[in-house]
Tab-separated table of C-alpha atoms in Angstrom:
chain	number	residue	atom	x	y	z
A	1185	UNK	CA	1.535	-11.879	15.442
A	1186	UNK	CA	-1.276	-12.333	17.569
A	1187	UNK	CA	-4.903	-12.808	15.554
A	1188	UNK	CA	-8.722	-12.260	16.806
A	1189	UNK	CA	-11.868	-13.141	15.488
A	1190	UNK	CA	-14.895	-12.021	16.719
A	1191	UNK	CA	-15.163	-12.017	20.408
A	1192	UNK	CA	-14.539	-15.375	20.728
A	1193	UNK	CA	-11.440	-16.695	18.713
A	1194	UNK	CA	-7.913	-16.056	18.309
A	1195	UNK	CA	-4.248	-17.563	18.291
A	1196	UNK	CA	-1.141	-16.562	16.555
A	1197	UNK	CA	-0.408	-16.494	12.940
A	1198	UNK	CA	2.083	-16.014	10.666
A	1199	UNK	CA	1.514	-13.384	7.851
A	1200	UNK	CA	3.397	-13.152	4.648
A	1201	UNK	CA	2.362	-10.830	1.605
A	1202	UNK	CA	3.784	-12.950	-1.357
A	1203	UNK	CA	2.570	-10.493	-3.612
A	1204	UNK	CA	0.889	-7.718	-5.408
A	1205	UNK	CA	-0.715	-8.174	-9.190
A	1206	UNK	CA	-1.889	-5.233	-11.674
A	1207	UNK	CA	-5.158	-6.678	-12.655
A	1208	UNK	CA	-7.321	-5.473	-15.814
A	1209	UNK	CA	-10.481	-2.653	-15.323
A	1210	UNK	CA	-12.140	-5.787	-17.273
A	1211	UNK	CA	-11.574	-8.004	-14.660
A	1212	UNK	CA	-14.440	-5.902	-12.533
A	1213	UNK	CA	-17.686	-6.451	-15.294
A	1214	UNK	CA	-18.633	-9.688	-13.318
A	1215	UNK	CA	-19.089	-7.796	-9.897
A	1216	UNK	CA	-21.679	-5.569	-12.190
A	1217	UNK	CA	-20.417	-2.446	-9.964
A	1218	UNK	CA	-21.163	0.332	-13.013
A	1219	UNK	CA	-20.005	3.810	-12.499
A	1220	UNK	CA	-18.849	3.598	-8.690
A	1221	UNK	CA	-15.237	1.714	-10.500
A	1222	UNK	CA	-14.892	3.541	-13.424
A	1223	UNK	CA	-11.476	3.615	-14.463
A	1224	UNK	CA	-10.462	2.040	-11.571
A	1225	UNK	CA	-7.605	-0.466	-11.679
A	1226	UNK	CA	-7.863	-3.786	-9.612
A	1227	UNK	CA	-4.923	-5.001	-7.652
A	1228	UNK	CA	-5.190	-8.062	-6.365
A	1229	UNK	CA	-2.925	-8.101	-2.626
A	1230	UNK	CA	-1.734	-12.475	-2.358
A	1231	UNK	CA	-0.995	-13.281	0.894
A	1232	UNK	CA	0.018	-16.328	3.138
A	1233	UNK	CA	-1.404	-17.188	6.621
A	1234	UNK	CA	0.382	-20.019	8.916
A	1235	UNK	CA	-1.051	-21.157	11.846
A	1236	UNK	CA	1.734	-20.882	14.626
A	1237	UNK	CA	-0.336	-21.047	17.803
A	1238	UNK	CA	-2.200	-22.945	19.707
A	1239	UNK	CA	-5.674	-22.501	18.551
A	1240	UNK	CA	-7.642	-24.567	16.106
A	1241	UNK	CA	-8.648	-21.015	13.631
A	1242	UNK	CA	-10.874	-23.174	11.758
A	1243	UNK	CA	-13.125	-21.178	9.566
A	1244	UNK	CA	-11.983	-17.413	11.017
A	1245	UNK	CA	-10.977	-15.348	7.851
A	1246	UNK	CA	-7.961	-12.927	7.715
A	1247	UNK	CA	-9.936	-10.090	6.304
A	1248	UNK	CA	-8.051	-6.808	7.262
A	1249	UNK	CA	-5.578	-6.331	4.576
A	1250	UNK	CA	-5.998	-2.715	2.450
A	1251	UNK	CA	-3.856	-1.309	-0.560
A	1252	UNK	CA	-1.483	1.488	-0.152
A	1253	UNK	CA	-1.069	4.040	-2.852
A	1254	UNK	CA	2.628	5.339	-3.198
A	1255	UNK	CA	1.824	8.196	-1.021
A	1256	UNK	CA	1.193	5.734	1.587
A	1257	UNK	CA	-2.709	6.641	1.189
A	1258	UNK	CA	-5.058	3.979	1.460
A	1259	UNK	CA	-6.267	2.346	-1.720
A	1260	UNK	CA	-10.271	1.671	-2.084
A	1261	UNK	CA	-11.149	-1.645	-1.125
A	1262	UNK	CA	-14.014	-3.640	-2.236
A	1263	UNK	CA	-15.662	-6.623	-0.118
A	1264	UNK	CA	-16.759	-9.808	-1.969
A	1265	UNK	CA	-19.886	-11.699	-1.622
A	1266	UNK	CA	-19.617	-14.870	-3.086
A	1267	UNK	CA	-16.687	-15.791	-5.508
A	1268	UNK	CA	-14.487	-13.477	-7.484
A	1269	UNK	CA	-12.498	-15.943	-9.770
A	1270	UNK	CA	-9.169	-13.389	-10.000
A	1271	UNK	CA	-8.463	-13.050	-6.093
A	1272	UNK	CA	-10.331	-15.751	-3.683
A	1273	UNK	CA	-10.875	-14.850	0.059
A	1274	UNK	CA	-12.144	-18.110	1.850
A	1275	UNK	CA	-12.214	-18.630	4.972
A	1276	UNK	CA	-9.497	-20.546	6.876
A	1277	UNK	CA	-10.209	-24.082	6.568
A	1278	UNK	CA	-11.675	-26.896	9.183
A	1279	UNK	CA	-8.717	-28.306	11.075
A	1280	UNK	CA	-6.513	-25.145	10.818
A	1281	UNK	CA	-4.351	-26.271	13.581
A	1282	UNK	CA	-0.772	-25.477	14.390
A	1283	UNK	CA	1.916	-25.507	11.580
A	1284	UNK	CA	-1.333	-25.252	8.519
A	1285	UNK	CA	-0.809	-22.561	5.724
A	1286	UNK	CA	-3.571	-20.951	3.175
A	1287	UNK	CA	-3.075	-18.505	0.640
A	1288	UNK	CA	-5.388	-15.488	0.172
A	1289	UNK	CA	-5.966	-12.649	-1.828
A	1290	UNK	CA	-7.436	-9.156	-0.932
A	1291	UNK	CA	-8.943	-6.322	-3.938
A	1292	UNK	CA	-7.462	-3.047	-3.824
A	1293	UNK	CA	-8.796	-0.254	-6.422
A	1294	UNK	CA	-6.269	1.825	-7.643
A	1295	UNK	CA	-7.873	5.608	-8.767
A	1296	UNK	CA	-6.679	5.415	-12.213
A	1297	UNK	CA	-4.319	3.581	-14.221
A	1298	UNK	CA	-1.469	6.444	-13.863
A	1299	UNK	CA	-1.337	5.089	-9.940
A	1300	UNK	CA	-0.581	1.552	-8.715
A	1301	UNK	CA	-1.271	-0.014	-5.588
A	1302	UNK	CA	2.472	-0.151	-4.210
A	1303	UNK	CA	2.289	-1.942	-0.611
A	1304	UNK	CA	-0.412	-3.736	1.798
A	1305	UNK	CA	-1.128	-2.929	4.852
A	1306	UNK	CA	-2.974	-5.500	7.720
A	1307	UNK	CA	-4.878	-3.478	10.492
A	1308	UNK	CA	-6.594	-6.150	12.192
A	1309	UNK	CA	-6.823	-6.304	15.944
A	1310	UNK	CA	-4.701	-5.307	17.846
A	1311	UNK	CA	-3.192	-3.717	14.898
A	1312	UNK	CA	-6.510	-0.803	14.647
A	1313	UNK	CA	-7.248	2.665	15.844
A	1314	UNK	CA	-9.160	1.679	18.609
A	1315	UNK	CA	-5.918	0.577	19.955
A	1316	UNK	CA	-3.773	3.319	18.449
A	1317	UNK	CA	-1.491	1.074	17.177
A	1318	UNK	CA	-0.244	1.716	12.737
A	1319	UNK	CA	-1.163	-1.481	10.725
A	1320	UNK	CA	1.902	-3.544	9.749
A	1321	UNK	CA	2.937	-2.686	6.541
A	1322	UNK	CA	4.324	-4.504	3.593
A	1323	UNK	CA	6.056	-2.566	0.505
């Protein structure tokens, strides 16, 4: 599929959601979030990204992946600064050149532990509203 980054980067990659883990409310008392996750469940969305273009994507990030809730609602997400030990996000690595693979992980925050995260969605460009096109969708 084809991948931006900023204004100024993009290429084609290959993007594979290898998974989707039932984490603990626990897992959250690092990230010192209080009240705004109570009773929240984390999921933690694994994915894989392949370089198949062109384009040296050194250090971009694929960043646009959300939870789906069975209804096909979107999950809450929650953005990282720093390192979460249960689901790393870095960046894509120097020398990400044609035919390189990284894993990554995205946080989805299920409302309660009666509903799961059950499917991922990626709606990074050109897969946004601006462009009116529906994220792809993994279940």
């Amino acid at each position: 599929m084809p991948f931006s980054y900023g204004t100024d980067k993009g290429g084609t990659i290959a993007l594979t959601v290898t998974g989707i883990e039932q984490g603990q409310a626990a897992d959250l008392a690092p990230l010192k979030l209080g009240d705004k996750v109570k009773g929240m469940v984390p999921y933690y969305i694994r994915y894989s990204v392949k370089n198949v273009g062109t384009t040296d994507l050194s250090h971009t990030s694929v960043s646009h992946i959300k939870g789906l809730l069975p209804d096909g609602s979107e999950a809450q997400g929650l953005s990282i600064i720093g390192t979460f030990e249960k689901c790393d996000d870095d960046a894509l690595p120097r020398d990400f050149t044609n035919g390189k693979s990284q894993a990554g992980c995205a946080v989805a925050l299920a409302p309660s532990a009666q509903t799961k995260v059950a499917g991922a969605e990626y709606w990074g460009d050109p897969y946004n509203s601006l462009n009116d096109k529906k994220g792809l969708t993994w279940k």
